[in-house]
Amino acid sequence: MSNKKIVFINPPYERIAKGYDFVKHITNNSPSLGLLHLAAEVRLHGYVPKIIESDIFNLSIEAVMEEVEKESPDYVGITLFTVGVWNALSIAREIKKRWPKTVIIVGGPHISSMGKETMERFREFDYAVDGEGEKILVELLQALETGGNPFSVPGIIFRKGPFVHQTHGKAVNKDLDELPMPAWDLLPDFPRAYIPAIYDYPRGPVATIAASRGCPFHCKFCDTSTFGASVRFYSPKVVFQMMQHLREKYGVRHIMFVDDLFVASRLRVTELCKLLIESGLNFTWSCTSRVDTIKPDTLELMKKAGCWEISFGLETGSDVLLKKMDKAAEVEKSEQAVNWTAVAGIRTKGLFMLGYPGETLETIEQTKAFVRRIPMTIMNLTKFTPYPGSPIYRDLYGTNIRDDHWERMNGMNFVWAPDGMTVDELDRHYQEILTAFYNRPKLGLYYASLSIRYPHHLLRLARFGLGFLAAKIRSYTQGRHGLLVQPGA
Ligand code: B12
Ligand code: SF4
């Protein structure tokens, strides 16, 4: 057993653009579940882990360094989303400058989709793990310590001389039940500091769980490179035990299931619902589903078991676009699923995107009409982004690696525009679609009554408003005439 220290870092990232920091008061502040899983696994093998959630706590690079210095770790593990790569690099650079012997290991969606290229570019990262890191990270650490050959560990990307090599295979956990529970105890101020987006949960405290991994579909905009196509589930009993633990130890009342296909197996969902109903724990929870995997009877049971909201990847109101996306769905089916969900008394969160290749004025109008027609409660509209690891990335860019947009790949910037449309036009349509959906008296009344029932949302809204006001005043006093985007952003 080793007792070496490993500090895990979730680097900061831009949520919209520099100058919009105040949106943090209303956006999602979920911790990295990946780091919680990794920390739990290495701890089982004697390592002493710490987690730094730099984004959630608004830590500057210098503040992250201070935290690292307190631990003087042997290893640093950084989780990489494409949008956070440059910040991760700044952190790695500082660490190497101050403590050159610290071994830096990276993993996460950006590595699973573009690991070799990333390692070729950034010499500050010593090792990368491709895929699900729990077991492989331990194997790698053990190999490094026992003088074994780290290059015999599968799913590793490493540097040898001037070249970068990748060992055979990809890290996959076949049996999720074998994994230890995420190390929630390592999160500072958990669960209080880790709240989802405003109005996206009834009341806290809230925690996230990934109850399955993998998705067999191949929607062209989606990066599935970390978990791949084979779906693996925790058994309902173990999911229930996690929920019980979160209630008993931390008083958690609402769970967000973040798996891609929570409702993929109705048998499993039914079992979990029964456990929840029998327990009388009175959790509320939300999950994701494809529109083709739910049926009224399952929805009814889910509601009884506390299901509060389902996120459906509806994407667009156009069948032509759904087809181009390889979504294997139809607008009519989407509408039916949302109607069934409303009848069951569960909220629908619709996940949409604007600007996918093939988007036209006609498809935009179809989306506007669609979002006004269906009984949806909350709408999440992202600006189409070709993420590395998604099939559309290669369609658009060929095999060329494009890194010029990484720090803007947060779904809030149009880094690409379809033929015949400019980014400015798309931005205008973006506002129009959201307004078409939200600017309706019926929805206004719903949110007013939700605010009365759960007033803590109003408090968040007030903080957001004050932040906005402060940013405006700052902008005028700095001679930027009210513009919020900071120069150079
Ligand atoms: C929950 C979630 C969120 C949450 C929590 C984010 C977080 N920090 O974990 C919130 C809502 C905040 C979020 C935000 C964003 N997300 Co998100 N999110 C997800 C989702 C649905 C599940 C992630 C999860 O918890 N998985 C379970 C855990 C166990 O897996 P994991 O975190 O990947 O970690 C494992 C491996 O990656 C690896 N690993 C990870 N880190 C490390 C580090 C080391 C050292 C090692 C060795 C291994 C390793 O081992 C871990 C354990 O097996 C995924 C979809 C998916 N299928 O993954 C999208 C996904 C990760 N998100 C995505 C995106 C684009 C975003 C945003 C940029 C934009 C947005 N509007 O959502 C922001 C950026 C956030 C950031 N921090 O940079 C993309 C990433 C694509 C890419 N190439 O970057 C995904 C893949 C969705 C998709 N299919 O396109 N997200
Ligand atoms: S969008 Fe959903 S269904 Fe499609 S590949 Fe991604 S996770 Fe799977």
Coordinates of C-alpha atoms and ligand atoms in Angstrom, one line a residue:
M1 CA 0.0 0.0 0.0
S2 CA 1.3 3.4 -0.9
N3 CA 0.6 6.5 1.2
K4 CA 1.6 9.0 -1.5
K5 CA -0.4 12.1 -2.0
I6 CA -2.4 12.9 -5.1
V7 CA -4.2 16.2 -5.8
F8 CA -7.0 16.1 -8.3
I9 CA -7.9 19.3 -10.0
N10 CA -11.0 20.4 -12.0
P11 CA -9.7 23.4 -13.8
P12 CA -11.7 26.6 -14.3
Y13 CA -13.5 27.2 -17.6
E14 CA -15.4 30.0 -19.3
R15 CA -19.2 29.6 -18.9
I16 CA -20.1 32.3 -21.4
A17 CA -17.2 34.7 -21.9
K18 CA -14.8 36.7 -19.7
G19 CA -16.9 39.4 -18.0
Y20 CA -19.9 37.2 -17.4
D21 CA -18.8 35.7 -14.1
F22 CA -22.1 36.7 -12.4
V23 CA -23.9 33.9 -14.4
K24 CA -22.4 31.5 -11.9
H25 CA -25.1 32.5 -9.5
I26 CA -27.7 30.8 -11.7
T27 CA -25.8 28.1 -13.7
N28 CA -24.9 24.6 -12.7
N29 CA -22.2 24.1 -10.1
S30 CA -22.0 20.3 -10.1
P31 CA -18.7 18.8 -9.0
S32 CA -16.7 16.5 -11.2
L33 CA -18.0 13.0 -10.6
G34 CA -15.0 11.6 -12.5
L35 CA -12.7 13.0 -9.8
L36 CA -14.9 11.8 -7.0
H37 CA -14.7 8.3 -8.5
L38 CA -11.0 8.4 -9.0
A39 CA -10.3 9.7 -5.5
A40 CA -12.3 6.9 -4.0
E41 CA -10.5 4.3 -6.0
V42 CA -7.0 5.5 -5.3
R43 CA -7.8 5.9 -1.6
L44 CA -8.7 2.2 -1.5
H45 CA -5.2 1.5 -2.5
G46 CA -3.7 3.7 0.2
Y47 CA -3.1 6.9 -1.6
V48 CA -4.0 10.2 0.0
P49 CA -6.2 12.2 -2.4
K50 CA -7.5 15.8 -2.3
I51 CA -9.8 17.5 -4.7
I52 CA -9.6 21.1 -5.9
E53 CA -12.8 22.3 -7.6
S54 CA -11.3 25.5 -8.9
D55 CA -14.2 26.6 -11.0
I56 CA -16.9 26.2 -8.4
F57 CA -14.8 28.2 -5.8
N58 CA -13.7 30.8 -8.3
L59 CA -10.0 30.0 -7.7
S60 CA -7.4 31.8 -9.7
I61 CA -4.4 29.8 -11.0
E62 CA -2.4 31.3 -8.1
A63 CA -5.0 30.2 -5.6
V64 CA -4.9 26.7 -7.0
M65 CA -1.1 26.8 -6.6
E66 CA -1.5 27.7 -2.9
E67 CA -3.8 24.8 -2.4
V68 CA -1.4 22.4 -4.2
E69 CA 1.5 23.8 -2.1
K70 CA -0.3 23.0 1.1
E71 CA -0.4 19.3 0.1
S72 CA 3.0 19.1 -1.7
P73 CA 1.7 16.1 -3.6
D74 CA 3.6 13.4 -5.4
Y75 CA 1.1 13.3 -8.2
V76 CA -1.4 15.8 -9.7
G77 CA -4.4 14.5 -11.7
I78 CA -6.3 17.0 -13.9
T79 CA -9.6 16.3 -15.6
L80 CA -9.9 17.8 -19.1
F81 CA -12.9 18.9 -20.9
T82 CA -12.1 20.5 -24.2
V83 CA -13.1 24.0 -23.0
G84 CA -10.8 23.7 -20.0
V85 CA -7.6 22.5 -21.7
W86 CA -5.8 25.9 -21.8
N87 CA -6.5 26.6 -18.2
A88 CA -5.3 23.1 -17.3
L89 CA -2.2 23.8 -19.2
S90 CA -1.5 27.0 -17.2
I91 CA -2.0 25.0 -14.0
A92 CA 0.4 22.3 -15.2
R93 CA 3.0 24.8 -16.3
E94 CA 3.0 26.5 -12.9
I95 CA 3.3 23.2 -11.1
K96 CA 6.2 22.1 -13.3
K97 CA 7.9 25.4 -12.8
R98 CA 7.6 25.3 -9.0
W99 CA 7.8 21.5 -8.3
P100 CA 9.3 19.9 -11.4
K101 CA 9.3 16.4 -9.8
T102 CA 5.5 16.3 -9.5
V103 CA 4.1 13.8 -12.0
I104 CA 1.1 15.3 -13.8
I105 CA -1.5 12.8 -15.1
V106 CA -4.5 13.9 -17.2
G107 CA -7.8 12.2 -18.3
G108 CA -11.4 13.1 -19.1
P109 CA -13.5 13.6 -22.2
H110 CA -10.9 15.7 -24.1
I111 CA -8.3 13.0 -23.6
S112 CA -10.6 10.2 -24.6
S113 CA -11.4 12.1 -27.8
M114 CA -8.1 13.6 -28.6
G115 CA -5.5 12.2 -26.2
K116 CA -2.5 11.6 -28.4
E117 CA -2.7 15.0 -30.1
T118 CA -3.0 16.8 -26.8
M119 CA 0.0 15.0 -25.3
E120 CA 2.0 15.8 -28.5
R121 CA 1.3 19.4 -28.0
F122 CA 1.6 19.9 -24.3
R123 CA 4.8 18.5 -22.7
E124 CA 3.7 19.6 -19.3
F125 CA 1.4 16.6 -19.1
D126 CA 3.4 13.5 -18.2
Y127 CA 0.8 10.7 -18.7
A128 CA -2.7 10.6 -20.0
V129 CA -5.4 7.9 -19.4
D130 CA -7.8 7.2 -22.2
G131 CA -11.3 6.3 -21.0
E132 CA -12.6 5.4 -17.5
G133 CA -9.7 6.0 -15.2
E134 CA -10.3 4.2 -11.9
K135 CA -8.4 1.0 -12.3
I136 CA -5.9 2.2 -14.9
L137 CA -4.9 5.1 -12.7
V138 CA -4.1 2.8 -9.8
E139 CA -2.2 0.5 -12.1
L140 CA -0.2 3.4 -13.5
L141 CA 0.7 4.8 -10.1
Q142 CA 1.7 1.4 -8.9
A143 CA 3.9 0.8 -11.9
L144 CA 5.5 4.2 -11.4
E145 CA 6.3 3.4 -7.8
T146 CA 7.5 -0.2 -8.0
G147 CA 9.9 0.6 -10.8
G148 CA 7.6 -1.4 -13.1
N149 CA 7.0 -0.5 -16.7
P150 CA 4.2 2.0 -16.9
F151 CA 4.2 1.4 -20.6
S152 CA 2.8 -2.1 -20.0
V153 CA -0.4 -0.5 -18.6
P154 CA -3.3 -0.5 -21.1
G155 CA -5.0 2.8 -22.1
I156 CA -2.0 5.0 -21.3
I157 CA -0.6 7.8 -23.4
F158 CA 3.0 8.7 -22.6
R159 CA 6.1 10.4 -23.9
K160 CA 9.3 8.5 -24.7
G161 CA 12.1 10.7 -26.0
P162 CA 10.6 13.1 -28.5
F163 CA 7.7 10.7 -29.4
V164 CA 4.3 10.2 -27.9
H165 CA 3.0 6.6 -27.6
Q166 CA -0.3 5.0 -26.7
T167 CA -0.6 1.6 -25.2
H168 CA -3.2 -0.8 -26.5
G169 CA -6.8 -0.6 -25.3
K170 CA -9.0 1.8 -23.6
A171 CA -9.9 1.9 -19.9
V172 CA -13.4 0.4 -19.3
N173 CA -15.1 -0.7 -16.1
K174 CA -17.2 -3.8 -16.9
D175 CA -18.8 -4.1 -13.4
L176 CA -19.8 -0.7 -12.0
D177 CA -21.0 -2.3 -8.7
E178 CA -17.3 -3.1 -8.0
L179 CA -16.4 0.5 -7.8
P180 CA -16.2 2.3 -4.4
M181 CA -18.8 5.0 -3.7
P182 CA -17.7 8.5 -5.0
A183 CA -15.6 10.3 -2.3
W184 CA -18.1 13.0 -1.5
D185 CA -16.4 13.4 1.8
L186 CA -13.4 15.0 0.1
L187 CA -15.4 17.9 -1.4
P188 CA -15.0 21.1 0.6
D189 CA -18.4 22.4 1.7
F190 CA -20.4 19.5 0.2
P191 CA -23.3 19.5 -0.5
R192 CA -24.0 23.2 0.1
A193 CA -21.6 24.6 -2.5
Y194 CA -22.6 22.3 -5.4
I195 CA -26.0 23.4 -6.7
P196 CA -27.5 22.9 -10.1
A197 CA -28.8 25.6 -12.4
I198 CA -31.6 27.8 -11.0
Y199 CA -35.1 26.4 -11.1
D200 CA -33.7 23.0 -12.2
Y201 CA -34.3 21.3 -8.8
P202 CA -37.0 22.0 -6.2
R203 CA -34.9 22.2 -3.1
G204 CA -31.5 21.1 -2.0
P205 CA -29.2 19.8 -0.9
V206 CA -28.5 18.2 -4.3
A207 CA -26.0 15.5 -5.4
T208 CA -25.2 13.9 -8.8
I209 CA -24.9 10.2 -9.6
A210 CA -24.0 8.4 -12.8
A211 CA -26.1 5.3 -12.5
S212 CA -24.9 3.8 -15.8
R213 CA -22.1 4.4 -18.4
G214 CA -22.2 4.2 -22.2
C215 CA -24.6 4.8 -25.0
P216 CA -25.1 2.7 -28.1
F217 CA -26.4 5.6 -30.3
H218 CA -24.3 7.6 -32.6
C219 CA -25.8 11.1 -32.7
K220 CA -23.4 13.0 -34.8
F221 CA -23.0 16.0 -32.5
C222 CA -22.3 13.9 -29.4
D223 CA -18.9 13.0 -27.9
T224 CA -19.2 9.4 -26.5
S225 CA -15.5 8.7 -26.5
T226 CA -15.1 8.2 -22.8
F227 CA -17.7 5.6 -22.1
G228 CA -18.2 4.1 -25.6
A229 CA -21.2 2.2 -26.9
S230 CA -21.5 -0.6 -24.5
V231 CA -23.9 0.3 -21.7
R232 CA -23.1 -0.8 -18.2
F233 CA -25.4 -0.3 -15.2
Y234 CA -25.0 -0.1 -11.5
S235 CA -27.6 -2.5 -10.0
P236 CA -30.6 -0.7 -8.6
K237 CA -29.7 -1.8 -5.1
V238 CA -26.3 -0.1 -5.2
V239 CA -27.8 3.1 -6.7
F240 CA -30.3 3.0 -3.8
Q241 CA -27.5 2.5 -1.3
M242 CA -25.7 5.6 -2.7
M243 CA -28.9 7.6 -2.3
Q244 CA -29.3 6.4 1.3
H245 CA -25.8 7.3 2.1
L246 CA -26.2 10.8 0.7
R247 CA -29.3 11.3 2.7
E248 CA -28.0 9.9 6.0
K249 CA -24.6 11.5 5.9
Y250 CA -25.3 14.8 4.0
G251 CA -29.0 15.3 4.2
V252 CA -29.3 15.3 0.4
R253 CA -32.9 15.6 -0.8
H254 CA -32.6 15.8 -4.6
I255 CA -30.5 13.6 -6.9
M256 CA -29.6 14.5 -10.5
F257 CA -28.8 11.3 -12.5
V258 CA -26.3 12.4 -15.1
D259 CA -26.1 9.2 -17.1
D260 CA -26.7 9.4 -20.8
L261 CA -29.5 6.9 -20.9
F262 CA -31.0 6.6 -17.4
V263 CA -34.2 5.0 -18.7
A264 CA -32.5 2.7 -21.1
S265 CA -33.6 -0.4 -19.1
R266 CA -37.1 -0.1 -17.9
L267 CA -36.7 -3.2 -15.7
R268 CA -33.9 -1.5 -13.8
V269 CA -35.7 1.8 -13.5
T270 CA -38.8 -0.1 -12.2
E271 CA -36.7 -1.9 -9.6
L272 CA -35.1 1.4 -8.4
C273 CA -38.5 3.1 -8.2
K274 CA -39.9 0.3 -6.1
L275 CA -36.9 0.5 -3.7
L276 CA -37.4 4.3 -3.4
I277 CA -41.2 4.0 -2.9
E278 CA -40.8 1.3 -0.2
S279 CA -38.0 3.3 1.6
G280 CA -40.2 6.3 2.2
L281 CA -37.1 8.5 1.9
N282 CA -39.0 11.0 -0.2
F283 CA -36.2 12.0 -2.6
T284 CA -37.0 14.1 -5.6
W285 CA -34.8 13.3 -8.6
S286 CA -34.2 14.2 -12.2
C287 CA -32.7 12.1 -15.0
T288 CA -32.2 12.0 -18.8
S289 CA -34.1 9.9 -21.3
R290 CA -34.4 9.4 -25.0
V291 CA -37.9 10.0 -26.2
D292 CA -38.3 6.4 -27.4
T293 CA -37.5 4.7 -24.2
I294 CA -40.3 5.9 -21.9
K295 CA -43.9 4.7 -21.7
P296 CA -46.9 6.1 -19.7
D297 CA -46.8 3.2 -17.1
T298 CA -43.1 3.7 -16.4
L299 CA -43.6 7.5 -16.1
E300 CA -46.4 7.0 -13.6
L301 CA -44.1 4.8 -11.4
M302 CA -41.2 7.2 -11.8
K303 CA -43.5 10.0 -10.6
K304 CA -44.5 8.0 -7.5
A305 CA -40.9 7.4 -6.8
G306 CA -40.1 11.1 -6.7
C307 CA -39.1 11.8 -10.3
W308 CA -39.3 15.6 -10.7
E309 CA -37.8 16.3 -14.1
I310 CA -36.7 14.4 -17.2
S311 CA -34.3 16.0 -19.7
F312 CA -35.0 14.9 -23.2
G313 CA -32.5 15.6 -26.0
L314 CA -35.1 17.1 -28.4
E315 CA -32.6 19.1 -30.3
T316 CA -34.8 20.7 -32.9
G317 CA -38.4 21.0 -34.3
S318 CA -37.2 19.7 -37.7
D319 CA -37.3 16.1 -38.8
V320 CA -34.9 16.9 -41.6
L321 CA -32.3 18.1 -39.1
L322 CA -32.9 15.2 -36.7
K323 CA -32.1 12.9 -39.6
K324 CA -28.9 14.8 -40.5
M325 CA -27.9 14.4 -36.8
D326 CA -28.5 10.6 -36.9
K327 CA -30.6 11.1 -33.8
A328 CA -32.8 8.2 -34.6
A329 CA -35.8 10.2 -33.5
E330 CA -38.8 12.1 -34.9
V331 CA -40.5 15.3 -33.9
E332 CA -43.8 13.5 -33.5
K333 CA -42.3 10.9 -31.1
S334 CA -40.7 13.8 -29.2
E335 CA -44.0 15.5 -28.8
Q336 CA -45.7 12.3 -27.7
A337 CA -43.0 11.7 -25.0
V338 CA -43.2 15.3 -23.7
N339 CA -47.1 15.0 -23.5
W340 CA -46.9 11.7 -21.7
T341 CA -44.4 13.2 -19.2
A342 CA -46.6 16.2 -18.5
V343 CA -49.6 13.9 -18.0
A344 CA -47.6 11.9 -15.4
G345 CA -46.9 15.2 -13.6
I346 CA -43.2 15.3 -14.3
R347 CA -41.4 18.4 -15.7
T348 CA -39.7 18.2 -19.1
K349 CA -36.4 19.9 -19.7
G350 CA -35.9 20.1 -23.4
L351 CA -32.3 20.1 -24.6
F352 CA -32.0 21.9 -27.9
M353 CA -29.3 23.1 -30.2
L354 CA -29.1 25.9 -32.8
G355 CA -26.9 26.1 -35.8
Y356 CA -26.3 22.4 -36.7
P357 CA -25.2 21.9 -40.3
G358 CA -28.3 22.2 -42.4
E359 CA -30.0 24.7 -40.1
T360 CA -32.1 27.1 -42.2
L361 CA -34.6 29.9 -41.5
E362 CA -37.3 27.2 -42.1
T363 CA -35.9 24.8 -39.5
I364 CA -35.5 27.7 -37.0
E365 CA -39.2 28.6 -37.5
Q366 CA -40.1 24.9 -37.0
T367 CA -38.2 24.9 -33.7
K368 CA -39.8 28.1 -32.5
A369 CA -43.3 26.6 -33.2
F370 CA -42.4 23.3 -31.6
V371 CA -41.1 24.8 -28.3
R372 CA -44.3 26.9 -28.0
R373 CA -46.5 23.9 -28.7
I374 CA -45.2 21.3 -26.3
P375 CA -45.8 21.2 -22.5
M376 CA -42.1 21.7 -21.6
T377 CA -41.1 23.5 -18.4
I378 CA -37.5 24.5 -19.0
M379 CA -35.5 24.9 -22.2
N380 CA -31.8 24.5 -22.6
L381 CA -30.6 25.9 -25.9
T382 CA -27.0 25.5 -26.8
K383 CA -25.1 26.9 -29.7
F384 CA -24.0 24.0 -31.9
T385 CA -20.4 23.1 -31.2
P386 CA -18.4 20.4 -33.0
Y387 CA -16.8 18.8 -30.0
P388 CA -13.7 16.7 -30.6
G389 CA -14.8 13.1 -30.3
S390 CA -18.1 13.7 -32.0
P391 CA -18.6 12.2 -35.5
I392 CA -19.6 15.7 -36.8
Y393 CA -16.2 17.1 -35.8
R394 CA -14.5 14.9 -38.4
D395 CA -17.2 15.6 -41.0
L396 CA -16.5 19.3 -40.6
Y397 CA -12.8 19.5 -40.1
G398 CA -11.6 16.2 -41.7
T399 CA -8.9 14.7 -39.7
N400 CA -7.3 18.0 -39.0
I401 CA -7.0 18.9 -35.4
R402 CA -8.5 22.3 -34.8
D403 CA -7.5 23.8 -31.5
D404 CA -8.3 27.5 -32.2
H405 CA -11.7 27.3 -30.5
W406 CA -11.1 25.1 -27.5
E407 CA -11.5 27.7 -24.8
R408 CA -14.8 28.7 -26.4
M409 CA -16.3 25.2 -26.7
N410 CA -18.8 25.6 -23.9
G411 CA -22.0 25.5 -26.0
M412 CA -22.4 29.3 -25.5
N413 CA -20.4 30.4 -28.6
F414 CA -21.0 29.7 -32.3
V415 CA -17.6 28.5 -33.3
W416 CA -19.0 27.3 -36.6
A417 CA -21.9 28.6 -38.7
P418 CA -24.0 26.7 -41.3
D419 CA -23.9 27.8 -44.9
G420 CA -25.7 31.0 -45.6
M421 CA -25.8 32.2 -42.0
T422 CA -23.6 34.5 -40.1
V423 CA -22.8 34.2 -36.4
D424 CA -24.6 37.5 -35.7
E425 CA -27.8 36.1 -37.4
L426 CA -27.5 32.9 -35.4
D427 CA -27.1 34.9 -32.2
R428 CA -30.3 36.9 -33.0
H429 CA -32.2 33.6 -33.7
Y430 CA -30.9 32.3 -30.4
Q431 CA -32.5 35.1 -28.5
E432 CA -35.7 34.8 -30.5
I433 CA -36.2 31.1 -29.8
L434 CA -35.6 31.5 -26.1
T435 CA -38.0 34.5 -26.0
A436 CA -40.6 32.6 -28.0
F437 CA -40.5 29.9 -25.3
Y438 CA -40.1 31.8 -22.1
N439 CA -42.1 34.9 -22.9
R440 CA -45.5 33.4 -22.2
P441 CA -47.8 34.3 -19.4
K442 CA -48.5 30.6 -18.6
L443 CA -44.8 29.9 -18.0
G444 CA -44.4 33.2 -16.1
L445 CA -47.1 32.1 -13.7
Y446 CA -45.5 28.7 -13.3
Y447 CA -42.2 30.2 -12.4
A448 CA -43.8 32.7 -10.0
S449 CA -45.6 29.9 -8.2
L450 CA -42.3 27.8 -8.1
S451 CA -40.5 30.8 -6.6
I452 CA -43.2 31.1 -3.9
R453 CA -42.9 27.4 -3.0
Y454 CA -39.1 27.4 -3.2
P455 CA -37.9 31.0 -2.4
H456 CA -34.2 30.1 -2.4
H457 CA -34.3 30.4 -6.2
L458 CA -35.3 34.0 -5.9
L459 CA -32.3 34.6 -3.7
R460 CA -30.1 33.2 -6.5
L461 CA -31.9 35.4 -9.0
A462 CA -31.3 38.5 -6.8
R463 CA -27.5 37.7 -6.6
F464 CA -27.4 37.3 -10.4
G465 CA -29.2 40.6 -10.8
L466 CA -26.8 42.4 -8.4
G467 CA -23.8 40.8 -10.2
F468 CA -25.1 42.0 -13.5
L469 CA -25.6 45.5 -12.2
A470 CA -22.1 45.5 -10.7
A471 CA -20.6 44.3 -14.1
K472 CA -22.5 47.1 -15.9
I473 CA -21.3 49.8 -13.6
R474 CA -17.7 48.4 -13.9
S475 CA -18.0 48.5 -17.6
Y476 CA -19.1 52.1 -17.7
T477 CA -16.5 53.3 -15.2
Q478 CA -13.8 51.6 -17.3
G479 CA -15.1 53.3 -20.4
R480 CA -16.5 50.2 -22.1
H481 CA -19.9 51.8 -22.5
G482 CA -21.9 49.0 -20.8
L483 CA -20.3 46.2 -22.9
L484 CA -19.9 43.2 -20.6
V485 CA -17.5 41.0 -22.6
Q486 CA -14.0 41.9 -21.5
P487 CA -11.4 43.0 -24.0
G488 CA -9.5 40.0 -25.5
A489 CA -12.3 37.5 -24.6
Ligands
B12_1 C1 -22.6 15.8 -15.7 C2 -22.0 16.5 -16.9 C3 -21.7 17.9 -16.7 C4 -21.8 18.6 -15.3 C5 -20.6 18.3 -14.5 C6 -19.3 18.5 -15.2 C7 -18.0 17.8 -14.6 N1 -17.0 18.6 -14.3 O1 -18.0 16.6 -14.4 C8 -21.9 20.1 -15.8 C9 -23.4 20.4 -16.0 C10 -21.3 21.1 -14.9 C11 -21.2 20.0 -17.2 C12 -20.7 21.1 -17.8 C13 -20.1 21.0 -19.1 N2 -20.2 20.0 -19.9 CO1 -20.8 18.2 -19.4 N3 -21.3 16.5 -19.2 C14 -21.8 15.9 -18.1 C15 -22.1 14.4 -18.5 C16 -23.6 14.3 -18.8 C17 -21.7 13.4 -17.4 C18 -20.3 13.5 -16.9 C19 -20.1 12.5 -15.8 O2 -20.3 12.9 -14.6 N4 -19.8 11.3 -16.0 C20 -19.4 10.3 -15.0 C21 -18.0 10.4 -14.6 C22 -17.6 9.2 -13.7 O3 -17.2 10.4 -15.7 P1 -16.0 11.4 -16.2 O4 -16.2 12.7 -15.5 O5 -15.9 11.5 -17.6 O6 -14.7 10.8 -15.6 C23 -14.2 9.5 -16.0 C24 -13.2 9.6 -17.2 O7 -13.4 10.7 -18.0 C25 -11.8 9.6 -16.6 N5 -11.3 10.9 -16.1 C26 -11.8 12.1 -15.9 N6 -10.9 12.9 -15.4 C27 -9.8 12.3 -15.2 C28 -8.6 12.7 -14.7 C29 -7.5 11.8 -14.6 C30 -6.2 12.2 -14.0 C31 -7.7 10.4 -15.0 C32 -6.6 9.5 -14.9 C33 -8.9 10.0 -15.6 C34 -10.0 11.0 -15.7 O8 -12.0 8.8 -15.5 C35 -13.3 9.1 -14.8 C36 -13.8 7.9 -14.1 O9 -14.1 6.8 -14.9 C37 -21.2 14.2 -19.8 C38 -21.7 13.1 -20.7 C39 -20.9 11.9 -20.6 N7 -21.4 10.8 -21.1 O10 -19.8 11.9 -20.0 C40 -21.2 15.6 -20.3 C41 -19.9 16.0 -21.1 C42 -18.7 15.5 -20.4 N8 -20.0 17.5 -21.0 C43 -19.6 18.1 -22.1 C44 -19.5 19.5 -22.2 C45 -19.2 20.0 -23.6 C46 -19.8 20.4 -21.2 C47 -19.6 21.9 -21.2 C48 -18.4 22.4 -21.9 C49 -20.7 22.6 -21.8 C50 -22.1 22.4 -21.3 N9 -22.8 23.5 -21.6 O11 -22.5 21.5 -20.8 C51 -19.5 22.2 -19.7 C52 -18.0 22.2 -19.2 C53 -17.7 21.8 -17.8 C54 -16.2 21.8 -17.4 N10 -16.0 21.6 -16.2 O12 -15.3 22.0 -18.1 C55 -19.2 17.1 -23.2 C56 -17.6 17.1 -23.2 C57 -17.1 17.1 -24.6 C58 -15.6 17.5 -24.6 N11 -14.9 16.9 -25.5 O13 -15.2 18.4 -23.9 C59 -19.8 15.8 -22.7 C60 -19.0 14.5 -23.0 C61 -21.2 15.7 -23.3 C62 -21.2 15.2 -24.8 N12 -21.6 14.0 -25.0 O14 -20.9 15.9 -25.7 N13 -21.2 18.7 -17.7
SF4_2 S1 -27.1 12.4 -27.7 FE1 -27.8 11.0 -26.1 S2 -28.5 9.2 -27.4 FE2 -27.3 10.5 -28.7 S3 -25.2 9.5 -28.6 FE3 -25.3 11.2 -27.1 S4 -25.9 10.2 -25.2 FE4 -26.4 8.8 -26.8

